[in-house]
mmCIF file of C-alpha atoms in Angstrom:
data_model
loop_
_atom_site.group_PDB
_atom_site.id
_atom_site.type_symbol
_atom_site.label_atom_id
_atom_site.label_comp_id
_atom_site.label_asym_id
_atom_site.label_seq_id
_atom_site.Cartn_x
_atom_site.Cartn_y
_atom_site.Cartn_z
ATOM 1 C CA MET A 1 73.909 -9.502 35.786
ATOM 2 C CA GLY A 2 75.702 -6.205 35.461
ATOM 3 C CA LEU A 3 77.045 -4.515 32.357
ATOM 4 C CA ARG A 4 80.194 -5.972 30.825
ATOM 5 C CA THR A 5 83.083 -3.686 30.142
ATOM 6 C CA PRO A 6 84.820 -3.613 26.742
ATOM 7 C CA ALA A 7 87.841 -5.136 28.412
ATOM 8 C CA VAL A 8 85.873 -8.230 29.414
ATOM 9 C CA LEU A 9 84.520 -8.637 25.894
ATOM 10 C CA ALA A 10 87.996 -8.257 24.422
ATOM 11 C CA ALA A 11 89.311 -10.880 26.800
ATOM 12 C CA SER A 12 86.581 -13.291 25.732
ATOM 13 C CA PHE A 13 87.504 -12.933 22.060
ATOM 14 C CA LEU A 14 91.205 -13.358 22.815
ATOM 15 C CA LEU A 15 90.409 -16.566 24.691
ATOM 16 C CA MET A 16 88.397 -17.800 21.741
ATOM 17 C CA ALA A 17 91.268 -17.142 19.403
ATOM 18 C CA ALA A 18 93.717 -18.895 21.724
ATOM 19 C CA PHE A 19 91.912 -22.236 21.540
ATOM 20 C CA PRO A 20 92.048 -24.459 18.465
ATOM 21 C CA ALA A 21 88.880 -25.493 16.669
ATOM 22 C CA SER A 22 89.041 -28.910 18.312
ATOM 23 C CA ALA A 23 88.418 -27.287 21.697
ATOM 24 C CA LYS A 24 84.919 -26.183 20.704
ATOM 25 C CA ALA A 25 82.420 -28.841 21.692
ATOM 26 C CA ASP A 26 79.745 -29.573 19.106
ATOM 27 C CA LEU A 27 76.400 -29.083 20.831
ATOM 28 C CA PRO A 28 73.409 -31.178 19.783
ATOM 29 C CA GLN A 29 71.452 -29.421 17.061
ATOM 30 C CA ALA A 30 68.382 -28.851 19.268
ATOM 31 C CA TYR A 31 70.383 -27.038 21.959
ATOM 32 C CA ALA A 32 72.334 -25.000 19.410
ATOM 33 C CA ALA A 33 69.026 -23.922 17.847
ATOM 34 C CA LEU A 34 67.644 -22.998 21.275
ATOM 35 C CA LEU A 35 70.661 -20.773 21.994
ATOM 36 C CA ALA A 36 70.399 -19.122 18.568
ATOM 37 C CA GLU A 37 66.682 -18.436 19.096
ATOM 38 C CA ALA A 38 67.347 -16.981 22.552
ATOM 39 C CA ALA A 39 70.104 -14.743 21.226
ATOM 40 C CA ASP A 40 67.795 -13.452 18.502
ATOM 41 C CA ARG A 41 64.620 -12.891 20.531
ATOM 42 C CA GLN A 42 65.720 -12.092 24.106
ATOM 43 C CA SER A 43 66.711 -8.450 24.290
ATOM 44 C CA ASP A 44 68.640 -8.515 27.577
ATOM 45 C CA ASP A 45 71.594 -10.646 28.655
ATOM 46 C CA ASP A 46 69.903 -11.802 31.889
ATOM 47 C CA ARG A 47 67.226 -13.796 30.058
ATOM 48 C CA PHE A 48 69.760 -15.146 27.547
ATOM 49 C CA LEU A 49 72.011 -16.232 30.445
ATOM 50 C CA GLU A 50 69.138 -18.283 31.910
ATOM 51 C CA THR A 51 68.808 -20.177 28.623
ATOM 52 C CA ALA A 52 72.563 -20.739 28.392
ATOM 53 C CA ASP A 53 72.692 -21.936 32.021
ATOM 54 C CA MET A 54 69.910 -24.447 31.381
ATOM 55 C CA VAL A 55 71.665 -25.811 28.272
ATOM 56 C CA SER A 56 74.965 -26.132 30.167
ATOM 57 C CA VAL A 57 73.346 -28.571 32.620
ATOM 58 C CA LEU A 58 71.939 -30.735 29.853
ATOM 59 C CA VAL A 59 74.937 -31.115 27.522
ATOM 60 C CA GLU A 60 78.268 -32.848 27.859
ATOM 61 C CA GLY A 61 80.979 -30.340 28.698
ATOM 62 C CA GLY A 62 78.742 -28.088 30.768
ATOM 63 C CA ARG A 63 79.366 -24.368 30.897
ATOM 64 C CA ALA A 64 82.733 -24.709 29.208
ATOM 65 C CA ALA A 65 81.198 -26.313 26.113
ATOM 66 C CA VAL A 66 78.366 -23.781 25.968
ATOM 67 C CA HIS A 67 80.854 -20.910 26.422
ATOM 68 C CA ALA A 68 82.977 -22.152 23.542
ATOM 69 C CA HIS A 69 79.904 -22.544 21.326
ATOM 70 C CA ILE A 70 78.734 -18.983 22.071
ATOM 71 C CA LEU A 71 82.174 -17.540 21.307
ATOM 72 C CA ALA A 72 82.281 -19.375 17.999
ATOM 73 C CA GLU A 73 78.663 -19.063 16.830
ATOM 74 C CA LEU A 74 77.090 -16.180 18.801
ATOM 75 C CA PRO A 75 79.921 -13.688 19.452
ATOM 76 C CA SER A 76 77.464 -10.830 20.127
ATOM 77 C CA ARG A 77 76.477 -12.614 23.353
ATOM 78 C CA ALA A 78 80.027 -13.344 24.518
ATOM 79 C CA GLY A 79 79.816 -10.729 27.258
ATOM 80 C CA ALA A 80 76.897 -12.536 28.921
ATOM 81 C CA VAL A 81 79.054 -15.605 29.686
ATOM 82 C CA ALA A 82 82.457 -13.953 30.037
ATOM 83 C CA ASP A 83 82.824 -15.282 33.598
ATOM 84 C CA TRP A 84 82.280 -18.889 32.553
ATOM 85 C CA PRO A 85 85.247 -21.288 32.067
ATOM 86 C CA LEU A 86 86.516 -22.363 28.676
ATOM 87 C CA PRO A 87 87.499 -25.975 27.910
ATOM 88 C CA ASP A 88 91.164 -26.831 28.185
ATOM 89 C CA PRO A 89 92.999 -27.100 24.856
ATOM 90 C CA SER A 90 93.018 -30.646 23.552
ATOM 91 C CA PRO A 91 96.353 -32.236 24.614
ATOM 92 C CA ALA A 92 98.538 -33.962 22.097
ATOM 93 C CA PRO A 93 97.733 -37.677 22.020
ATOM 94 C CA ALA A 94 100.213 -39.670 24.072
ATOM 95 C CA VAL A 95 102.088 -42.416 22.274
ATOM 96 C CA PRO A 96 101.893 -45.550 24.412
ATOM 97 C CA GLU A 97 105.101 -47.387 25.085
ATOM 98 C CA ALA A 98 105.423 -50.685 23.327
ATOM 99 C CA THR A 99 105.820 -52.589 26.555
ATOM 100 C CA GLU A 100 102.785 -51.020 28.244
ATOM 101 C CA VAL A 101 99.594 -53.073 28.189
ATOM 102 C CA ALA A 102 96.351 -51.578 29.462
ATOM 103 C CA GLU A 103 94.870 -54.025 31.900
ATOM 104 C CA HIS A 104 91.731 -51.989 32.587
ATOM 105 C CA PRO A 105 89.880 -49.646 30.205
ATOM 106 C CA ALA A 106 89.826 -45.993 31.268
ATOM 107 C CA ALA A 107 86.583 -44.982 32.966
ATOM 108 C CA GLU A 108 84.435 -42.491 31.044
ATOM 109 C CA HIS A 109 84.711 -38.978 32.483
ATOM 110 C CA ARG A 110 82.376 -36.083 31.734
ATOM 111 C CA ASP A 111 83.488 -32.616 32.697
ATOM 112 C CA LEU A 112 80.517 -30.391 33.537
ATOM 113 C CA GLY A 113 82.703 -27.364 33.041
ATOM 114 C CA GLY A 114 81.998 -25.778 36.408
ATOM 115 C CA SER A 115 78.219 -25.763 36.106
ATOM 116 C CA PRO A 116 77.012 -27.198 39.411
ATOM 117 C CA VAL A 117 73.321 -27.601 40.089
ATOM 118 C CA VAL A 118 73.085 -24.829 42.663
ATOM 119 C CA LEU A 119 69.827 -23.018 43.465
ATOM 120 C CA GLY A 120 71.659 -19.750 43.930
ATOM 121 C CA GLU A 121 73.185 -19.759 40.447
ATOM 122 C CA ALA A 122 70.204 -18.083 38.745
ATOM 123 C CA PRO A 123 70.518 -14.418 37.765
ATOM 124 C CA ASP A 124 68.640 -11.905 39.881
ATOM 125 C CA GLY A 125 64.926 -11.946 39.165
ATOM 126 C CA SER A 126 64.751 -15.467 37.722
ATOM 127 C CA GLY A 127 63.178 -16.913 40.886
ATOM 128 C CA SER A 128 65.465 -19.936 41.243
ATOM 129 C CA TRP A 129 67.886 -22.055 39.277
ATOM 130 C CA LEU A 130 65.002 -24.339 38.308
ATOM 131 C CA ALA A 131 62.542 -21.593 37.317
ATOM 132 C CA GLY A 132 64.588 -20.393 34.344
ATOM 133 C CA PRO A 133 65.140 -23.835 32.759
ATOM 134 C CA ILE A 134 61.464 -24.728 33.179
ATOM 135 C CA ARG A 135 60.434 -21.509 31.443
ATOM 136 C CA GLN A 136 62.829 -22.138 28.574
ATOM 137 C CA LEU A 137 61.887 -25.795 28.138
ATOM 138 C CA THR A 138 58.157 -25.099 28.004
ATOM 139 C CA ASP A 139 58.441 -21.647 26.375
ATOM 140 C CA ASP A 140 54.742 -21.145 27.067
ATOM 141 C CA SER A 141 54.444 -20.279 30.745
ATOM 142 C CA TRP A 142 51.546 -18.183 31.979
ATOM 143 C CA ALA A 143 52.077 -14.607 33.111
ATOM 144 C CA GLY A 144 49.729 -11.900 34.261
ATOM 145 C CA HIS A 145 48.439 -10.109 37.303
ATOM 146 C CA VAL A 146 45.646 -10.005 39.856
ATOM 147 C CA ARG A 147 44.312 -6.676 41.104
ATOM 148 C CA ALA A 148 41.656 -5.377 43.461
ATOM 149 C CA GLY A 149 40.611 -1.877 44.378
ATOM 150 C CA ILE A 150 38.045 0.888 44.218
ATOM 151 C CA GLN A 151 36.619 2.896 41.300
ATOM 152 C CA LEU A 152 35.123 6.362 40.950
ATOM 153 C CA GLU A 153 32.710 6.597 38.030
ATOM 154 C CA ARG A 154 31.018 9.608 36.455
ATOM 155 C CA GLY A 155 28.636 9.584 33.477
ATOM 156 C CA ASN A 156 25.439 7.556 33.504
ATOM 157 C CA SER A 157 25.975 6.984 37.208
ATOM 158 C CA GLU A 158 27.868 8.329 40.188
ATOM 159 C CA LEU A 159 29.208 5.293 41.958
ATOM 160 C CA THR A 160 32.069 4.133 44.094
ATOM 161 C CA ASP A 161 32.778 0.557 43.062
ATOM 162 C CA PHE A 162 34.729 -2.337 44.439
ATOM 163 C CA SER A 163 36.514 -4.285 41.727
ATOM 164 C CA PHE A 164 38.459 -7.461 41.095
ATOM 165 C CA ALA A 165 40.333 -8.434 37.952
ATOM 166 C CA ILE A 166 42.704 -11.095 36.716
ATOM 167 C CA GLU A 167 44.757 -10.994 33.520
ATOM 168 C CA LEU A 168 46.446 -14.064 32.031
ATOM 169 C CA ASP A 169 48.862 -14.058 29.091
ATOM 170 C CA ARG A 170 50.637 -17.003 27.543
ATOM 171 C CA GLU A 171 53.307 -17.165 24.847
ATOM 172 C CA LEU A 172 53.303 -20.351 22.782
ATOM 173 C CA GLU A 173 55.550 -21.737 20.083
ATOM 174 C CA ARG A 174 55.729 -20.411 16.512
ATOM 175 C CA GLY A 175 54.840 -16.843 17.497
ATOM 176 C CA TRP A 176 51.442 -17.601 19.046
ATOM 177 C CA ARG A 177 50.230 -15.598 22.071
ATOM 178 C CA ILE A 178 47.055 -15.639 24.176
ATOM 179 C CA ASP A 179 45.851 -12.575 26.102
ATOM 180 C CA SER A 180 42.821 -12.804 28.398
ATOM 181 C CA GLN A 181 41.165 -10.710 31.075
ATOM 182 C CA PHE A 182 38.293 -11.018 33.525
ATOM 183 C CA GLU A 183 36.908 -8.012 35.452
ATOM 184 C CA TYR A 184 34.151 -7.963 38.067
ATOM 185 C CA PHE A 185 32.485 -4.943 39.719
ATOM 186 C CA LEU A 186 30.117 -4.781 42.683
ATOM 187 C CA SER A 187 28.583 -1.656 44.222
ATOM 188 C CA GLU A 188 25.505 0.075 45.551
ATOM 189 C CA SER A 189 24.582 3.642 44.696
ATOM 190 C CA ALA A 190 22.797 6.179 46.868
ATOM 191 C CA THR A 191 19.486 4.823 45.561
ATOM 192 C CA SER A 192 20.411 1.264 46.559
ATOM 193 C CA THR A 193 20.832 0.143 42.942
ATOM 194 C CA THR A 194 23.076 -2.914 43.043
ATOM 195 C CA ARG A 195 25.777 -3.123 40.441
ATOM 196 C CA ASP A 196 26.871 -6.620 39.472
ATOM 197 C CA ASN A 197 28.812 -6.261 36.235
ATOM 198 C CA TRP A 198 31.572 -8.255 34.623
ATOM 199 C CA LEU A 199 33.706 -8.343 31.499
ATOM 200 C CA VAL A 200 35.514 -11.249 29.809
ATOM 201 C CA GLU A 201 38.011 -10.733 26.971
ATOM 202 C CA LEU A 202 40.162 -13.165 24.986
ATOM 203 C CA ARG A 203 42.479 -12.629 22.030
ATOM 204 C CA ALA A 204 44.808 -15.065 20.263
ATOM 205 C CA THR A 205 47.522 -13.680 17.973
ATOM 206 C CA ARG A 206 50.292 -15.095 15.863
ATOM 207 C CA GLU A 207 53.192 -12.845 14.916
ATOM 208 C CA LEU A 208 55.508 -13.780 12.065
ATOM 209 C CA ASP A 209 59.211 -12.936 11.903
ATOM 210 C CA SER A 210 58.465 -9.892 9.748
ATOM 211 C CA GLY A 211 56.416 -8.293 12.517
ATOM 212 C CA VAL A 212 53.052 -8.817 10.818
ATOM 213 C CA GLY A 213 50.578 -11.524 11.774
ATOM 214 C CA TYR A 214 46.939 -12.247 12.445
ATOM 215 C CA TYR A 215 44.537 -12.510 15.362
ATOM 216 C CA GLY A 216 41.090 -13.611 16.461
ATOM 217 C CA GLY A 217 39.188 -12.796 19.607
ATOM 218 C CA GLY A 218 36.191 -11.327 21.303
ATOM 219 C CA SER A 219 34.591 -10.177 24.516
ATOM 220 C CA TYR A 220 31.368 -10.340 26.513
ATOM 221 C CA GLU A 221 30.296 -7.564 28.877
ATOM 222 C CA ARG A 222 27.356 -7.188 31.243
ATOM 223 C CA ASP A 223 26.531 -3.629 32.353
ATOM 224 C CA LEU A 224 23.164 -3.406 34.104
ATOM 225 C CA ILE A 225 23.054 0.410 34.199
ATOM 226 C CA GLY A 226 24.589 1.303 30.827
ATOM 227 C CA ILE A 227 23.040 1.858 27.415
ATOM 228 C CA TYR A 228 23.392 -1.852 26.687
ATOM 229 C CA ALA A 229 22.753 -4.387 29.408
ATOM 230 C CA ARG A 230 24.791 -6.935 27.469
ATOM 231 C CA SER A 231 27.155 -6.635 24.567
ATOM 232 C CA ALA A 232 29.600 -8.924 22.819
ATOM 233 C CA PHE A 233 31.825 -8.927 19.785
ATOM 234 C CA LEU A 234 33.816 -11.464 17.804
ATOM 235 C CA THR A 235 36.449 -10.251 15.340
ATOM 236 C CA GLY A 236 39.548 -11.353 13.462
ATOM 237 C CA GLY A 237 42.117 -9.716 11.232
ATOM 238 C CA GLY A 238 45.760 -8.709 10.930
ATOM 239 C CA ILE A 239 48.352 -7.223 13.292
ATOM 240 C CA TRP A 240 51.501 -5.172 12.787
ATOM 241 C CA HIS A 241 54.211 -4.929 15.448
ATOM 242 C CA ALA A 242 55.084 -1.310 14.695
ATOM 243 C CA VAL A 243 57.552 -0.656 17.543
ATOM 244 C CA GLU A 244 59.632 -3.064 19.647
ATOM 245 C CA THR A 245 62.427 -1.542 21.735
ATOM 246 C CA PRO A 246 63.675 -2.170 25.294
ATOM 247 C CA LYS A 247 61.381 0.650 26.475
ATOM 248 C CA ALA A 248 58.441 0.765 24.033
ATOM 249 C CA ASN A 249 56.154 -1.843 22.503
ATOM 250 C CA TRP A 250 53.358 -0.953 20.064
ATOM 251 C CA VAL A 251 51.069 -3.362 18.201
ATOM 252 C CA LEU A 252 48.373 -2.251 15.742
ATOM 253 C CA ARG A 253 45.500 -4.420 14.542
ATOM 254 C CA ALA A 254 42.642 -4.169 12.047
ATOM 255 C CA GLY A 255 39.899 -6.633 11.234
ATOM 256 C CA ALA A 256 36.186 -7.282 10.893
ATOM 257 C CA GLY A 257 33.537 -9.179 12.794
ATOM 258 C CA GLN A 258 30.144 -8.976 14.452
ATOM 259 C CA ARG A 259 28.864 -7.057 17.455
ATOM 260 C CA TYR A 260 25.856 -8.107 19.532
ATOM 261 C CA ARG A 261 23.952 -5.703 21.838
ATOM 262 C CA GLU A 262 20.960 -5.902 24.136
ATOM 263 C CA ALA A 263 19.335 -2.575 25.071
ATOM 264 C CA GLY A 264 19.155 -1.949 28.799
ATOM 265 C CA VAL A 265 15.609 -0.549 28.866
ATOM 266 C CA THR A 266 13.690 -2.195 26.014
ATOM 267 C CA GLY A 267 15.556 -5.501 25.832
ATOM 268 C CA GLU A 268 15.879 -5.042 22.060
ATOM 269 C CA THR A 269 18.725 -7.086 20.554
ATOM 270 C CA LEU A 270 20.874 -6.023 17.629
ATOM 271 C CA THR A 271 23.579 -7.839 15.662
ATOM 272 C CA ASP A 272 25.706 -5.903 13.172
ATOM 273 C CA TRP A 273 28.821 -6.362 11.098
ATOM 274 C CA VAL A 274 31.609 -4.041 12.213
ATOM 275 C CA GLY A 275 35.138 -3.135 11.262
ATOM 276 C CA GLU A 276 37.653 -3.101 14.113
ATOM 277 C CA ALA A 277 40.769 -0.983 14.587
ATOM 278 C CA GLY A 278 42.906 -1.390 17.675
ATOM 279 C CA SER A 279 46.153 -0.345 19.327
ATOM 280 C CA SER A 280 48.164 -1.797 22.230
ATOM 281 C CA PHE A 281 50.972 0.413 23.506
ATOM 282 C CA HIS A 282 53.283 -0.123 26.491
ATOM 283 C CA TYR A 283 56.131 2.120 27.630
ATOM 284 C CA THR A 284 58.644 1.599 30.434
ATOM 285 C CA ILE A 285 59.077 4.949 32.152
ATOM 286 C CA SER A 286 61.583 3.710 34.726
ATOM 287 C CA GLU A 287 62.526 0.548 36.593
ATOM 288 C CA THR A 288 59.439 0.943 38.784
ATOM 289 C CA ALA A 289 56.899 2.704 36.512
ATOM 290 C CA ASN A 290 55.112 1.539 33.353
ATOM 291 C CA PHE A 291 52.468 3.148 31.133
ATOM 292 C CA GLY A 292 49.954 1.221 29.052
ATOM 293 C CA SER A 293 47.274 2.158 26.532
ATOM 294 C CA GLU A 294 44.672 -0.098 24.892
ATOM 295 C CA THR A 295 42.276 1.267 22.254
ATOM 296 C CA THR A 296 39.484 -0.584 20.439
ATOM 297 C CA ALA A 297 37.206 1.103 17.894
ATOM 298 C CA PHE A 298 34.236 -0.378 16.033
ATOM 299 C CA VAL A 299 32.968 1.186 12.805
ATOM 300 C CA GLY A 300 29.620 0.170 11.367
ATOM 301 C CA GLY A 301 26.446 -0.870 13.112
ATOM 302 C CA GLY A 302 26.914 0.042 16.768
ATOM 303 C CA SER A 303 30.015 2.218 16.362
ATOM 304 C CA ARG A 304 31.983 2.555 19.582
ATOM 305 C CA VAL A 305 35.393 3.608 20.957
ATOM 306 C CA ASP A 306 36.877 2.069 24.098
ATOM 307 C CA GLN A 307 40.114 3.513 25.496
ATOM 308 C CA ARG A 308 42.001 2.327 28.556
ATOM 309 C CA PHE A 309 45.069 3.952 30.083
ATOM 310 C CA THR A 310 47.066 2.509 32.981
ATOM 311 C CA LEU A 311 49.976 3.741 35.070
ATOM 312 C CA THR A 312 51.599 1.012 37.160
ATOM 313 C CA ASN A 313 54.059 1.857 39.930
ATOM 314 C CA ARG A 314 55.890 -0.995 41.647
ATOM 315 C CA LEU A 315 55.925 -0.876 45.427
ATOM 316 C CA PHE A 316 58.156 -3.848 46.302
ATOM 317 C CA GLY A 317 58.733 -7.308 44.900
ATOM 318 C CA ASP A 318 55.764 -8.268 42.700
ATOM 319 C CA TRP A 319 53.370 -5.760 44.293
ATOM 320 C CA ALA A 320 52.334 -2.513 42.626
ATOM 321 C CA VAL A 321 49.701 0.201 42.571
ATOM 322 C CA GLN A 322 47.856 0.656 39.282
ATOM 323 C CA THR A 323 45.837 3.732 38.321
ATOM 324 C CA GLY A 324 43.561 3.234 35.342
ATOM 325 C CA LEU A 325 41.286 5.420 33.245
ATOM 326 C CA ARG A 326 38.656 3.906 30.946
ATOM 327 C CA ILE A 327 36.644 5.991 28.455
ATOM 328 C CA GLU A 328 33.755 4.382 26.559
ATOM 329 C CA HIS A 329 31.828 6.288 23.909
ATOM 330 C CA GLU A 330 28.778 4.905 22.097
ATOM 331 C CA PHE A 331 27.953 6.778 18.893
ATOM 332 C CA GLU A 332 24.316 5.727 19.149
ATOM 333 C CA GLU A 333 22.331 8.228 21.197
ATOM 334 C CA ARG A 334 19.506 6.969 23.403
ATOM 335 C CA ALA A 335 17.183 9.034 25.571
ATOM 336 C CA GLY A 336 18.141 9.025 29.233
ATOM 337 C CA PHE A 337 21.720 7.845 28.651
ATOM 338 C CA GLU A 338 24.975 9.725 28.320
ATOM 339 C CA PRO A 339 26.962 8.603 25.252
ATOM 340 C CA THR A 340 30.256 8.679 27.211
ATOM 341 C CA ASP A 341 31.185 6.779 30.362
ATOM 342 C CA ILE A 342 34.399 7.549 32.246
ATOM 343 C CA ARG A 343 35.810 5.261 34.923
ATOM 344 C CA LEU A 344 38.792 5.875 37.178
ATOM 345 C CA ASP A 345 40.411 2.832 38.827
ATOM 346 C CA VAL A 346 42.914 2.686 41.685
ATOM 347 C CA SER A 347 43.978 -0.876 42.447
ATOM 348 C CA LEU A 348 46.532 -2.897 44.348
ATOM 349 C CA LEU A 349 48.163 -5.266 41.870
ATOM 350 C CA TYR A 350 50.138 -8.488 42.200
ATOM 351 C CA SER A 351 51.990 -9.681 39.091
ATOM 352 C CA PHE A 352 53.388 -13.135 38.346
ATOM 353 C CA ASP A 353 55.218 -14.986 35.577
#
């Protein structure tokens, strides 16, 4: 959907003023609440238009009724539906002639207001007419990406790795969100040391209307050639949505939990209480390029900083190339191990929602 000109918006308001209050169809409360929620939370008109289109199929009066409701209750979104029809003004009731007797009752007629069920009606990028309504009805569809590629690593080892990863995110009702990731690496070094490492992460958050909220989550990592052969943590705490604009999104978190480690050489296991501080930042550089940064720091027993930077460039459709840099620093020094590992990733990525 393109940008609306001021003239189109002005025309929409003039049309609203031209129709009496009786012309505005009263939508069921559930659908009116859905439109209000979409207008408040969805930053662009394309996504709001998908919600409005879905509601127009489900209510009596179709697009015309939804258009009238938006003009009356959500005027800031009038431009999104400016091309939709408005209901005809209610005609004056006809006075039946005394001699006329109705032999047959009038058949009920429902005007869908020009909202046919056509697969091509969806805005660009919505997938299909059905995809948008399904997403809005469930409001908790999965999204994420799958990537595969090669890695160049310098630090405790000099390896060229093959990698596979899948990330799944899901938005639920009442501000809940689930973020998860699975990464797997396989390689052989010049000394024929086989690398068979993997990482699993999961975090559940709930954000309130004020931008603050809380979270809980953890991870488990196996690294057969690092300082710790196995490590895991489980933490929980609070979040603050510091920045939310069409281009930038920044969430800060702080909490406490436990970290478990198993030394790679001795097999010694350690469990310590830690404080966690984290940051998730995403920035849209252009229509085809996005930057992301994820930082997690543990303070206490087994202090550690893990930073990940990604630059994603879309090739075509849902395919992209992602370049990633991961820096891990363990503050505990152990003989024979470098405290810092650096990993460079170049992957082919397929995203879905």
